[in-house]
Coordinates of C-alpha atoms in Angstrom, one line a residue:
M24 CA -165.4 51.4 -71.2
N25 CA -161.7 51.0 -71.5
F26 CA -161.4 54.5 -72.8
F27 CA -163.0 56.0 -69.6
Q28 CA -161.1 53.5 -67.4
E29 CA -157.7 54.3 -68.9
K30 CA -157.9 57.8 -70.4
V31 CA -160.4 59.6 -68.1
F32 CA -161.0 58.2 -64.6
G33 CA -157.7 56.3 -64.5
R34 CA -156.0 59.7 -64.6
L35 CA -158.4 61.5 -62.2
F36 CA -158.1 58.9 -59.4
D37 CA -155.3 56.6 -58.2
P38 CA -156.0 53.2 -59.8
K39 CA -154.4 51.4 -56.9
K40 CA -156.6 53.0 -54.3
H41 CA -159.9 53.5 -56.2
R42 CA -159.9 50.6 -58.7
K43 CA -163.6 49.7 -58.0
L44 CA -164.7 53.3 -58.2
I45 CA -163.0 53.8 -61.5
L46 CA -164.6 50.6 -62.9
I47 CA -168.1 51.6 -61.7
L48 CA -167.8 55.2 -63.1
S49 CA -166.5 53.9 -66.4
L50 CA -169.3 51.4 -66.7
I51 CA -172.0 53.9 -65.8
F52 CA -170.7 56.5 -68.4
S53 CA -170.5 53.8 -71.0
W54 CA -174.1 52.7 -70.4
L55 CA -175.2 56.4 -70.4
I56 CA -173.6 56.9 -73.8
F57 CA -175.3 53.8 -75.1
F58 CA -178.7 54.8 -73.9
G59 CA -178.1 58.4 -75.1
A60 CA -177.2 57.1 -78.6
V61 CA -180.3 54.9 -78.7
T62 CA -182.5 57.8 -77.6
L63 CA -180.9 60.2 -80.2
I64 CA -181.4 57.6 -83.0
L65 CA -185.1 57.2 -82.1
L66 CA -185.7 60.9 -81.7
V67 CA -184.0 61.8 -85.0
I68 CA -184.7 58.8 -87.3
I69 CA -188.4 58.2 -86.5
P70 CA -189.5 61.8 -87.2
E71 CA -187.3 62.2 -90.3
T72 CA -188.4 58.8 -91.6
I73 CA -192.0 59.9 -91.4
N74 CA -191.2 63.2 -93.0
A75 CA -189.2 61.5 -95.8
S76 CA -191.9 59.0 -96.4
Q77 CA -194.6 61.7 -96.7
T78 CA -192.3 63.7 -99.1
A79 CA -191.6 60.6 -101.2
I80 CA -195.3 59.7 -101.5
K81 CA -196.0 63.3 -102.5
N82 CA -193.2 63.5 -105.1
I83 CA -193.3 60.0 -106.6
P84 CA -196.1 60.7 -109.2
A85 CA -194.4 63.8 -110.5
F86 CA -191.0 62.1 -110.5
A87 CA -192.5 59.1 -112.4
D88 CA -194.0 61.4 -115.0
A89 CA -190.6 63.1 -115.5
L90 CA -189.0 59.7 -115.9
I91 CA -191.6 58.5 -118.4
K92 CA -190.9 61.6 -120.5
Y93 CA -187.1 61.1 -120.5
T94 CA -187.4 57.3 -121.3
E95 CA -189.7 57.6 -124.3
K96 CA -186.9 56.4 -126.6
I97 CA -186.4 53.3 -124.5
P98 CA -189.7 51.4 -124.8
A99 CA -188.9 48.5 -122.3
L100 CA -187.8 50.9 -119.5
N101 CA -190.6 53.3 -120.3
K102 CA -193.2 50.5 -120.0
A103 CA -191.7 49.4 -116.7
I104 CA -191.9 52.9 -115.2
V105 CA -195.5 53.3 -116.5
D106 CA -196.5 50.0 -114.8
I107 CA -194.8 51.1 -111.5
R108 CA -196.7 54.5 -111.6
D109 CA -200.0 52.7 -112.3
Q110 CA -199.4 50.3 -109.4
F111 CA -198.6 53.2 -107.1
E112 CA -201.7 55.2 -108.1
S113 CA -203.8 52.1 -107.4
F114 CA -202.1 51.8 -104.0
D115 CA -205.0 52.3 -101.5
L116 CA -203.7 53.8 -98.3
N117 CA -207.1 54.0 -96.8
N118 CA -207.4 50.2 -97.2
I119 CA -204.1 49.7 -95.4
S120 CA -205.2 52.1 -92.6
D121 CA -208.4 50.1 -92.2
K122 CA -206.5 46.8 -91.9
V123 CA -204.2 48.3 -89.3
T124 CA -207.1 49.7 -87.3
S125 CA -208.9 46.3 -87.6
Y126 CA -205.8 44.5 -86.3
L127 CA -205.4 46.9 -83.3
S128 CA -209.2 46.8 -82.5
G129 CA -209.0 43.0 -82.2
E130 CA -211.1 41.5 -84.9
G131 CA -211.0 37.7 -84.2
S132 CA -209.1 38.1 -80.9
N133 CA -209.2 40.0 -77.7
V134 CA -207.6 43.5 -77.4
L135 CA -206.4 42.6 -74.0
N136 CA -204.5 39.7 -75.3
R137 CA -202.7 41.9 -77.9
A138 CA -201.9 44.5 -75.3
Q139 CA -200.6 41.8 -73.0
S140 CA -198.4 40.4 -75.7
I141 CA -196.9 43.8 -76.5
L142 CA -196.3 44.5 -72.8
S143 CA -194.7 41.1 -72.3
S144 CA -192.3 41.7 -75.2
V145 CA -191.3 45.2 -74.0
S146 CA -190.9 44.1 -70.4
S147 CA -188.7 41.1 -71.4
T148 CA -186.5 43.4 -73.4
L149 CA -186.2 45.8 -70.5
I150 CA -185.4 43.0 -68.1
A151 CA -182.7 41.6 -70.5
I152 CA -181.1 45.1 -70.6
A153 CA -181.3 45.5 -66.8
M154 CA -179.7 42.0 -66.3
G155 CA -177.0 42.8 -68.8
F156 CA -176.2 46.0 -66.9
I157 CA -176.0 44.2 -63.6
F158 CA -174.0 41.4 -65.1
S159 CA -171.5 43.9 -66.6
I160 CA -171.0 45.6 -63.2
Y161 CA -170.3 42.2 -61.6
V162 CA -167.9 41.1 -64.3
S163 CA -166.0 44.5 -64.2
I164 CA -165.6 44.5 -60.5
N165 CA -164.6 40.9 -60.2
K166 CA -162.5 40.7 -63.4
K167 CA -159.3 39.8 -61.7
I168 CA -160.9 37.1 -59.5
L169 CA -162.7 35.6 -62.5
K170 CA -159.4 35.5 -64.4
I171 CA -157.5 33.8 -61.6
N172 CA -160.3 31.2 -61.2
A173 CA -160.4 30.5 -64.9
N174 CA -156.6 30.0 -65.0
K175 CA -156.8 27.6 -62.0
F176 CA -159.4 25.6 -63.8
L177 CA -157.4 25.5 -67.0
Y178 CA -154.1 24.4 -65.4
A179 CA -155.8 21.9 -63.2
N180 CA -157.6 20.1 -66.1
F181 CA -155.1 20.6 -69.0
D182 CA -151.4 20.2 -69.4
E183 CA -149.3 23.4 -69.3
D184 CA -148.8 23.7 -73.1
R185 CA -152.6 23.3 -73.8
A186 CA -153.5 25.7 -71.0
D187 CA -151.0 28.3 -72.4
T188 CA -152.5 27.9 -75.9
I189 CA -156.0 28.4 -74.6
N190 CA -154.9 31.5 -72.7
Y191 CA -153.1 32.9 -75.7
V192 CA -156.1 32.4 -78.0
S193 CA -158.5 33.9 -75.4
K194 CA -156.3 37.0 -75.1
L195 CA -155.9 37.3 -78.8
T196 CA -159.7 37.1 -79.3
Y197 CA -160.3 39.7 -76.6
D198 CA -157.7 42.1 -78.1
A199 CA -159.1 41.6 -81.6
F200 CA -162.7 42.4 -80.6
A201 CA -161.7 45.2 -78.3
K202 CA -159.5 46.9 -80.9
F203 CA -162.1 46.4 -83.6
L204 CA -165.0 47.8 -81.6
D205 CA -163.1 50.7 -80.1
T206 CA -161.7 51.9 -83.4
R207 CA -164.9 51.2 -85.3
F208 CA -167.1 53.1 -82.8
L209 CA -164.8 56.1 -82.8
S210 CA -164.7 56.0 -86.6
C211 CA -168.5 55.7 -86.8
F212 CA -169.0 58.7 -84.5
V213 CA -166.5 60.9 -86.3
L214 CA -167.9 60.0 -89.8
G215 CA -171.5 60.6 -88.8
L216 CA -170.6 63.9 -87.2
L217 CA -168.6 65.1 -90.2
N218 CA -171.3 63.9 -92.5
Y219 CA -173.9 65.9 -90.6
I220 CA -171.8 69.1 -90.6
G221 CA -171.1 68.7 -94.3
M222 CA -174.7 68.1 -95.3
K223 CA -175.8 71.1 -93.3
I224 CA -173.2 73.3 -95.0
L225 CA -174.3 72.0 -98.4
Q226 CA -178.0 72.4 -97.4
L227 CA -178.9 68.8 -98.2
P228 CA -182.1 67.3 -96.8
Y229 CA -182.5 64.6 -94.2
A230 CA -179.1 65.5 -92.7
G231 CA -179.8 64.0 -89.3
M232 CA -181.3 60.7 -90.4
I233 CA -178.7 60.0 -93.2
S234 CA -175.8 61.0 -91.0
I235 CA -176.9 58.5 -88.3
L236 CA -177.2 55.8 -90.8
V237 CA -173.9 56.6 -92.4
G238 CA -172.2 56.5 -89.0
A239 CA -174.0 53.4 -87.8
L240 CA -173.5 51.3 -91.0
D241 CA -169.8 52.2 -91.2
I242 CA -169.3 49.6 -88.5
I243 CA -169.7 47.0 -91.3
P244 CA -166.5 47.1 -93.4
Y245 CA -166.9 47.7 -97.2
F246 CA -170.7 47.0 -97.4
G247 CA -171.9 49.4 -94.7
P248 CA -170.8 52.6 -96.5
I249 CA -172.3 51.3 -99.8
I250 CA -175.7 50.6 -98.2
A251 CA -175.7 54.0 -96.4
A252 CA -174.7 55.8 -99.6
A253 CA -177.4 54.0 -101.6
F254 CA -180.1 54.7 -99.1
G255 CA -179.2 58.4 -98.7
M256 CA -178.9 59.0 -102.4
L257 CA -182.4 57.4 -102.9
M258 CA -184.0 59.5 -100.3
I259 CA -182.4 62.7 -101.6
F260 CA -182.9 61.8 -105.3
I261 CA -186.7 61.7 -104.9
Q262 CA -186.6 65.3 -103.7
S263 CA -183.8 66.6 -105.9
P264 CA -181.6 64.5 -108.3
F265 CA -178.9 67.2 -108.4
Q266 CA -178.6 67.2 -104.6
S267 CA -178.3 63.4 -104.6
L268 CA -175.3 63.7 -106.9
V269 CA -173.8 66.4 -104.6
F270 CA -174.4 64.0 -101.7
I271 CA -172.6 61.1 -103.4
I272 CA -169.6 63.2 -104.3
F273 CA -169.4 64.7 -100.8
L274 CA -169.6 61.2 -99.2
V275 CA -166.9 59.7 -101.4
I276 CA -164.6 62.6 -100.5
L277 CA -165.4 62.3 -96.8
Q278 CA -164.7 58.5 -96.8
Q279 CA -161.4 59.1 -98.5
V280 CA -160.5 61.6 -95.8
Q281 CA -161.5 59.1 -93.2
E282 CA -159.4 56.3 -94.7
N283 CA -156.3 58.3 -95.6
I284 CA -156.1 60.9 -92.9
F285 CA -158.3 60.0 -89.9
Y286 CA -157.3 56.3 -89.7
P287 CA -153.5 56.8 -89.9
L288 CA -153.4 59.8 -87.6
V289 CA -155.9 59.0 -84.9
I290 CA -156.6 55.3 -85.0
G291 CA -153.4 54.1 -86.7
K292 CA -153.0 51.2 -89.1
H293 CA -155.6 48.5 -89.0
S294 CA -155.0 45.1 -87.4
G295 CA -153.0 43.9 -90.4
L296 CA -155.7 41.8 -91.9
P297 CA -155.4 41.6 -95.7
A298 CA -158.2 43.2 -97.7
I299 CA -159.3 39.9 -99.2
W300 CA -159.7 38.4 -95.7
I301 CA -161.8 41.4 -94.6
F302 CA -164.0 41.1 -97.7
V303 CA -164.5 37.3 -97.3
S304 CA -165.2 37.6 -93.6
V305 CA -167.8 40.3 -94.1
F306 CA -169.5 38.4 -97.0
L307 CA -169.5 35.0 -95.2
G308 CA -170.7 36.5 -91.9
G309 CA -173.5 38.3 -93.7
R310 CA -174.6 35.1 -95.5
L311 CA -174.6 33.1 -92.3
F312 CA -175.7 35.4 -89.5
G313 CA -176.9 38.7 -91.2
I314 CA -175.9 42.1 -89.9
M315 CA -174.3 40.7 -86.7
G316 CA -172.3 38.3 -88.7
M317 CA -171.0 41.1 -90.9
I318 CA -169.8 43.0 -87.8
L319 CA -168.4 40.1 -85.8
F320 CA -166.7 38.0 -88.4
M321 CA -164.0 40.5 -89.1
P322 CA -162.4 40.3 -85.6
L323 CA -162.8 36.6 -85.8
A324 CA -161.0 36.6 -89.1
T325 CA -158.2 38.6 -87.4
V326 CA -157.8 35.9 -84.8
F327 CA -157.7 33.1 -87.4
Y328 CA -155.2 35.0 -89.5
T329 CA -152.9 35.7 -86.6
L330 CA -153.0 32.0 -85.6
K331 CA -152.2 31.0 -89.2
E332 CA -149.3 33.4 -89.2
D333 CA -148.0 32.1 -85.9
R334 CA -148.2 28.5 -87.2
T335 CA -146.4 29.5 -90.4
I336 CA -143.5 31.2 -88.5
K337 CA -143.3 28.1 -86.2
K338 CA -143.0 25.8 -89.2
L339 CA -140.4 28.0 -90.8
K340 CA -138.3 27.9 -87.6
E341 CA -138.6 24.1 -87.4
K342 CA -137.2 23.9 -90.9
E343 CA -134.5 26.4 -90.0
I344 CA -135.6 28.7 -92.8
D345 CA -134.8 32.3 -92.3
E346 CA -138.0 34.3 -92.3
K347 CA -136.3 37.2 -94.1
K348 CA -136.1 35.1 -97.2
L349 CA -139.8 35.4 -97.5
I350 CA -140.2 39.2 -97.1
L351 CA -142.1 40.9 -99.9
T352 CA -140.6 44.3 -100.8
L353 CA -142.9 46.7 -102.7
G354 CA -141.0 49.2 -104.8
D355 CA -138.6 49.8 -107.7
A356 CA -136.3 46.7 -107.9
L357 CA -133.5 48.9 -109.2
H358 CA -133.7 51.0 -106.0
H359 CA -133.7 48.0 -103.7
W360 CA -131.0 46.0 -105.5
N361 CA -129.0 45.8 -102.3
L362 CA -131.7 43.5 -100.8
I363 CA -131.2 41.1 -103.8
S364 CA -127.5 41.3 -104.0
C365 CA -126.6 40.6 -100.4
K366 CA -125.2 37.2 -101.4
S367 CA -125.0 34.9 -104.4
Y368 CA -128.3 34.5 -106.3
F369 CA -129.9 33.4 -109.5
L370 CA -132.5 35.9 -110.8
V371 CA -135.9 34.6 -112.1
A372 CA -138.3 37.3 -113.3
N373 CA -141.0 38.5 -115.7
L374 CA -139.6 41.9 -116.8
P375 CA -141.8 44.7 -118.3
Y376 CA -140.4 46.4 -121.4
Y377 CA -139.4 49.7 -119.8
V378 CA -137.2 48.0 -117.1
A379 CA -136.0 44.9 -118.9
T380 CA -132.7 46.3 -120.3
N381 CA -131.6 48.1 -117.1
M382 CA -132.5 45.1 -114.9
M383 CA -130.6 42.6 -117.1
L384 CA -127.5 44.8 -117.4
K385 CA -127.6 45.4 -113.6
A386 CA -127.7 41.6 -113.1
I387 CA -124.9 41.0 -115.6
D388 CA -122.7 43.6 -113.9
D389 CA -123.5 42.3 -110.3
P390 CA -120.7 40.0 -109.1
N391 CA -123.1 38.1 -106.9
C392 CA -125.5 37.2 -109.7
L393 CA -124.8 33.7 -111.1
G394 CA -127.2 34.2 -114.1
F395 CA -130.9 34.7 -114.8
I396 CA -133.9 33.3 -116.5
V397 CA -136.3 36.1 -117.5
M398 CA -139.3 36.6 -119.7
I399 CA -139.0 39.8 -121.8
Q400 CA -140.3 41.3 -125.0
R401 CA -139.1 39.3 -128.0
E402 CA -137.4 42.3 -129.6
V403 CA -135.3 42.8 -126.4
A404 CA -134.4 39.2 -126.4
L405 CA -133.2 39.3 -130.0
K406 CA -130.9 42.3 -129.2
F407 CA -129.3 40.6 -126.2
C408 CA -128.8 37.3 -128.1
G409 CA -127.3 39.2 -131.1
F410 CA -129.8 38.1 -133.8
G411 CA -129.7 40.5 -136.8
G412 CA -126.1 41.5 -136.2
S413 CA -124.0 42.4 -133.2
N414 CA -124.8 45.3 -131.0
S415 CA -123.6 46.8 -127.7
L416 CA -126.1 44.6 -125.7
S417 CA -125.1 41.4 -127.3
L418 CA -121.4 42.3 -126.9
I419 CA -121.7 43.0 -123.2
T420 CA -123.6 39.7 -122.7
S421 CA -121.2 37.6 -124.7
L422 CA -118.2 39.0 -122.8
N423 CA -119.7 38.0 -119.4
G424 CA -121.5 34.7 -120.1
E425 CA -123.7 32.7 -122.4
I426 CA -127.2 33.7 -123.3
K427 CA -129.9 31.7 -125.3
T428 CA -133.6 31.8 -126.0
L429 CA -135.4 28.9 -124.3
F430 CA -138.8 29.4 -126.0
D431 CA -141.3 32.1 -127.2
V432 CA -144.5 33.0 -125.4
P433 CA -147.4 34.0 -127.7
P434 CA -149.8 36.8 -126.8
S435 CA -152.7 34.3 -126.4
S436 CA -151.0 33.1 -123.2
F437 CA -151.9 36.4 -121.4
E438 CA -155.1 38.0 -120.4
P439 CA -155.6 40.6 -121.7
E440 CA -153.6 39.8 -124.8
P441 CA -150.6 42.1 -125.5
K442 CA -149.7 43.2 -129.0
V443 CA -146.2 41.7 -128.9
M444 CA -144.5 38.3 -128.6
S445 CA -142.5 37.5 -125.5
S446 CA -139.5 35.3 -125.1
V447 CA -137.9 33.4 -122.1
V448 CA -134.1 33.7 -122.1
K449 CA -131.4 32.1 -120.0
F450 CA -128.1 33.7 -119.2
S451 CA -125.3 31.9 -117.4
K452 CA -122.1 33.7 -116.4
F453 CA -118.7 32.3 -117.1
D454 CA -117.0 30.6 -114.1
N455 CA -114.2 33.1 -114.2
F456 CA -116.5 36.1 -114.4
N457 CA -115.0 37.9 -111.4
E458 CA -111.4 37.4 -112.8
L459 CA -112.5 38.7 -116.3
N460 CA -114.0 41.8 -114.6
K461 CA -110.6 42.7 -113.2
I462 CA -109.0 42.9 -116.6
N463 CA -108.4 46.3 -118.0
Y464 CA -109.4 46.3 -121.7
E465 CA -108.2 49.8 -122.4

């Protein structure tokens, strides 16, 4: 609705003069799209599901025979497939049809009661949808009045700080859900459309049904695409194993395009929620409330994460700790040395073999570095400490300070275990380091 209100009708009409008209038109178009999407899903999924089921029932026996032939050298798997085939062949569709007919014809109950129950369920659903439509119109038209009245209630019954906090959390929650739903719906639509076009070009079966499922399930982060891919692969696999492989490769490429091109260019970066928070929120929401929990827990997690970050920043300010001290910089440390060397510091690091020597020499040469404690490969430590004879590294180190090995770290301390021993060394610069550096030894 916000899209129509801000991007379409808000530009066609003057928002100050025709605010209610813009709201009503935006709401009507939003509901039309909703009903159109539901109708499209029903018109596409139901016929193709029936067609896919008929094809699967027809192809399963031949498919099972082929699997039995290929798994002759794996007795346990072969026996399981034979059992599944036998159970399928004993599957009496006529018996199931008789039971369904018996249920609908009303054995043990009145047909009229069953029809009344079905009509009651359908009518209650339609009434709920109609009430939701009317309620949404009322809320949209009176949004400002409702907001003013809610603020009056808050500031009349709570102190100002508490009312401000409630307002802030409410706005944060609204923004999180609005951004999540807007971006997700747009992403789902584009993914489903591109999937349909691609499947048609590749001449893959069930393009309509699978594309709708791929688009609809993409609203569930992480797990949705996996479920859609598994379902689509299974449906295509029964008809053609090779085509199912083509489908999986195509879908993986399409999702990479979506994540790396569509999101940054069209939607922009996500809300800033770390990947582990997204994963946990989807998993926890699914365990507690099923599909709706998987969808709604991610924006809720965004709210909690933002509140946590706000509280952390507030605590840092109370302790007068500069927030910049806690910034994480991802990149080559040698290329970002100016961030480290902005003032006096003591370096503590675990250095990989291929950067250890350069990093240590850089720190020794840096006037702002007071010294370092680093864990490095034992062979490098021995060279810097001068064991086995003096060398250029030990000479440079001894001219600028004192270095010693604190202790060795065996490979068993790591997972997975490396093939080399590590050592922790400490280097302390001489107090007159800066004066020594000014001396010309030539």
